[in-house]
Short mmCIF file of C-alpha atoms in Angstrom, two decimals:
data_model
loop_
_atom_site.label_atom_id
_atom_site.label_comp_id
_atom_site.label_asym_id
_atom_site.label_seq_id
_atom_site.Cartn_x
_atom_site.Cartn_y
_atom_site.Cartn_z
CA UNK A 1 -14.41 -1.97 38.30
CA UNK A 2 -14.79 -2.32 34.52
CA UNK A 3 -12.74 -4.90 32.67
CA UNK A 4 -10.95 -4.11 29.44
CA UNK A 5 -9.41 -6.32 26.82
CA UNK A 6 -5.75 -6.27 25.96
CA UNK A 7 -4.80 -5.09 22.48
CA UNK A 8 -2.60 -7.76 20.90
CA UNK A 9 -0.54 -7.43 17.73
CA UNK A 10 -1.22 -10.20 15.21
CA UNK A 11 1.45 -11.69 12.94
CA UNK A 12 0.49 -10.76 9.38
CA UNK A 13 1.38 -14.27 8.19
CA UNK A 14 -1.36 -15.63 10.45
CA UNK A 15 -3.89 -13.56 8.47
CA UNK A 16 -2.42 -14.22 5.03
CA UNK A 17 -0.55 -17.50 5.39
CA UNK A 18 -0.06 -17.74 1.63
CA UNK A 19 1.87 -14.45 1.63
CA UNK A 20 1.11 -11.96 -1.13
CA UNK A 21 -0.83 -14.63 -3.04
CA UNK A 22 -3.45 -14.29 -0.24
CA UNK A 23 -2.79 -10.66 0.69
CA UNK A 24 -3.06 -9.14 -2.81
CA UNK A 25 -6.57 -10.51 -3.55
CA UNK A 26 -7.75 -9.41 -0.10
CA UNK A 27 -6.23 -5.95 -0.57
CA UNK A 28 -7.82 -5.57 -4.02
CA UNK A 29 -11.33 -6.10 -2.63
CA UNK A 30 -13.36 -2.95 -3.11
CA UNK A 31 -13.82 -2.06 0.57
CA UNK A 32 -10.08 -2.35 1.24
CA UNK A 33 -8.96 -0.32 -1.79
CA UNK A 34 -11.65 2.30 -1.11
CA UNK A 35 -10.45 2.53 2.51
CA UNK A 36 -6.84 3.05 1.47
CA UNK A 37 -7.92 5.61 -1.12
CA UNK A 38 -10.00 7.50 1.44
CA UNK A 39 -7.10 7.63 3.88
CA UNK A 40 -4.98 9.22 1.11
CA UNK A 41 -7.71 11.50 -0.22
CA UNK A 42 -8.28 9.54 -3.42
CA UNK A 43 -11.21 7.69 -4.95
CA UNK A 44 -9.60 4.42 -6.04
CA UNK A 45 -11.17 1.84 -8.31
CA UNK A 46 -9.40 -1.44 -9.17
CA UNK A 47 -8.73 -1.86 -12.89
CA UNK A 48 -8.48 -5.15 -14.77
CA UNK A 49 -4.93 -6.04 -15.78
CA UNK A 50 -3.69 -8.05 -18.69
CA UNK A 51 -1.97 -11.28 -17.73
CA UNK A 52 1.36 -10.31 -16.36
CA UNK A 53 4.10 -12.05 -18.29
CA UNK A 54 6.98 -10.08 -16.81
CA UNK A 55 6.66 -11.48 -13.29
CA UNK A 56 5.06 -8.48 -11.58
CA UNK A 57 3.17 -10.21 -8.82
CA UNK A 58 1.49 -8.45 -5.93
CA UNK A 59 0.72 -5.22 -7.78
CA UNK A 60 -2.80 -3.84 -8.09
CA UNK A 61 -3.65 -1.36 -10.82
CA UNK A 62 -6.22 1.25 -9.82
CA UNK A 63 -7.57 4.45 -11.26
CA UNK A 64 -8.08 7.56 -9.16
CA UNK A 65 -11.57 8.57 -10.29
CA UNK A 66 -10.97 12.17 -9.15
CA UNK A 67 -7.95 12.71 -11.43
CA UNK A 68 -8.45 9.92 -14.01
CA UNK A 69 -4.81 8.86 -13.40
CA UNK A 70 -3.50 5.35 -12.89
CA UNK A 71 -2.36 4.34 -9.41
CA UNK A 72 -0.18 1.30 -8.79
CA UNK A 73 -0.52 -0.35 -5.39
CA UNK A 74 2.42 -2.61 -4.62
CA UNK A 75 2.42 -4.74 -1.53
CA UNK A 76 4.51 -7.11 0.51
CA UNK A 77 4.13 -8.64 3.95
CA UNK A 78 7.78 -8.16 4.83
CA UNK A 79 10.02 -5.15 5.28
CA UNK A 80 10.76 -3.15 2.17
CA UNK A 81 13.61 -4.26 -0.07
CA UNK A 82 15.44 -3.06 -3.17
CA UNK A 83 13.99 -5.79 -5.38
CA UNK A 84 10.43 -4.62 -4.71
CA UNK A 85 11.36 -0.97 -5.18
CA UNK A 86 12.87 -1.74 -8.59
CA UNK A 87 9.86 -3.86 -9.53
CA UNK A 88 7.39 -1.11 -8.58
CA UNK A 89 9.30 1.54 -10.51
CA UNK A 90 9.59 -0.67 -13.59
CA UNK A 91 5.94 -1.70 -13.48
CA UNK A 92 4.83 1.91 -12.86
CA UNK A 93 6.79 3.09 -15.89
CA UNK A 94 5.24 0.39 -18.07
CA UNK A 95 1.73 1.37 -16.91
CA UNK A 96 2.48 5.11 -16.81
CA UNK A 97 1.12 5.29 -13.26
CA UNK A 98 0.92 8.80 -11.82
CA UNK A 99 0.83 7.52 -8.24
CA UNK A 100 2.65 4.66 -6.55
CA UNK A 101 1.42 3.34 -3.21
CA UNK A 102 3.81 0.88 -1.56
CA UNK A 103 2.35 -1.14 1.31
CA UNK A 104 4.71 -3.18 3.51
CA UNK A 105 5.04 -4.45 7.05
CA UNK A 106 7.98 -2.12 7.74
CA UNK A 107 9.71 0.60 5.72
CA UNK A 108 13.47 0.75 6.05
CA UNK A 109 15.04 4.16 6.43
CA UNK A 110 16.75 3.83 3.04
CA UNK A 111 13.42 3.26 1.29
CA UNK A 112 11.76 6.15 3.12
CA UNK A 113 14.63 8.35 1.92
CA UNK A 114 14.33 7.00 -1.63
CA UNK A 115 10.58 7.66 -1.89
CA UNK A 116 10.90 11.09 -0.29
CA UNK A 117 13.66 11.91 -2.79
CA UNK A 118 11.50 10.66 -5.69
CA UNK A 119 8.64 12.87 -4.46
CA UNK A 120 11.02 15.83 -4.38
CA UNK A 121 12.59 15.37 -7.82
CA UNK A 122 9.32 14.57 -9.62
CA UNK A 123 7.80 17.83 -8.32
CA UNK A 124 4.37 16.25 -7.88
CA UNK A 125 4.13 14.88 -11.43
CA UNK A 126 4.42 11.39 -9.90
CA UNK A 127 3.38 10.80 -6.30
CA UNK A 128 4.87 8.20 -3.96
CA UNK A 129 3.19 6.99 -0.77
CA UNK A 130 4.46 4.52 1.83
CA UNK A 131 2.02 2.66 4.05
CA UNK A 132 2.90 0.21 6.81
CA UNK A 133 0.37 -2.48 7.65
CA UNK A 134 -0.14 -4.11 11.00
CA UNK A 135 -3.01 -6.00 12.60
CA UNK A 136 -4.48 -6.20 16.10
CA UNK A 137 -7.13 -8.07 18.01
CA UNK A 138 -8.60 -8.01 21.50
CA UNK A 139 -8.98 -11.44 23.08
CA UNK A 140 -10.82 -13.73 20.67
CA UNK A 141 -12.03 -10.90 18.43
CA UNK A 142 -11.49 -10.88 14.71
CA UNK A 143 -8.14 -9.37 13.72
CA UNK A 144 -8.29 -5.81 12.42
CA UNK A 145 -5.72 -4.62 9.88
CA UNK A 146 -4.41 -1.09 10.40
CA UNK A 147 -2.79 1.00 7.67
CA UNK A 148 -0.34 3.70 8.75
CA UNK A 149 0.77 6.32 6.23
CA UNK A 150 4.51 6.70 6.84
CA UNK A 151 5.35 8.92 3.87
CA UNK A 152 3.58 11.03 1.31
CA UNK A 153 4.42 13.83 -1.10
CA UNK A 154 5.35 17.11 0.58
CA UNK A 155 2.30 19.31 0.92
CA UNK A 156 -0.09 16.53 -0.11
CA UNK A 157 -3.68 17.37 0.66
CA UNK A 158 -6.76 15.24 0.23
CA UNK A 159 -8.66 15.59 -3.02
CA UNK A 160 -11.84 14.46 -1.29
CA UNK A 161 -14.18 17.14 0.02
#
């Protein structure tokens, strides 16, 4: 009989023990941003940012090459909270981002409702996505992060062919 490994969930803080100060640089690496973009039907490219004096940490500014619009990727290794939502909205307004991608360990129901409502009232002029991150390994294998899209604009279709 064949043997199989057991899929084990990995604590995100084991992968990024420095929190977002480790997670954000990892996430902004080209292969990770490209992977997220592909899963959403976008061609994302990280953009340089001016030193952030207003305390916006953990945000990655990208450009969607297909639309030439700015995309703000906000991230946290915890469950979503109101402080981060306010920060993302404020930072997005300052950068005039057309798309906001919020990555977190878990989305609360209130934040799913808020982003769905924002998608509805902005009528597609600004797009909000929610992505939950988790990680798994089998035995002694390297951990593999997994991104799950938990919310997107109504009727969103990939721009990639």
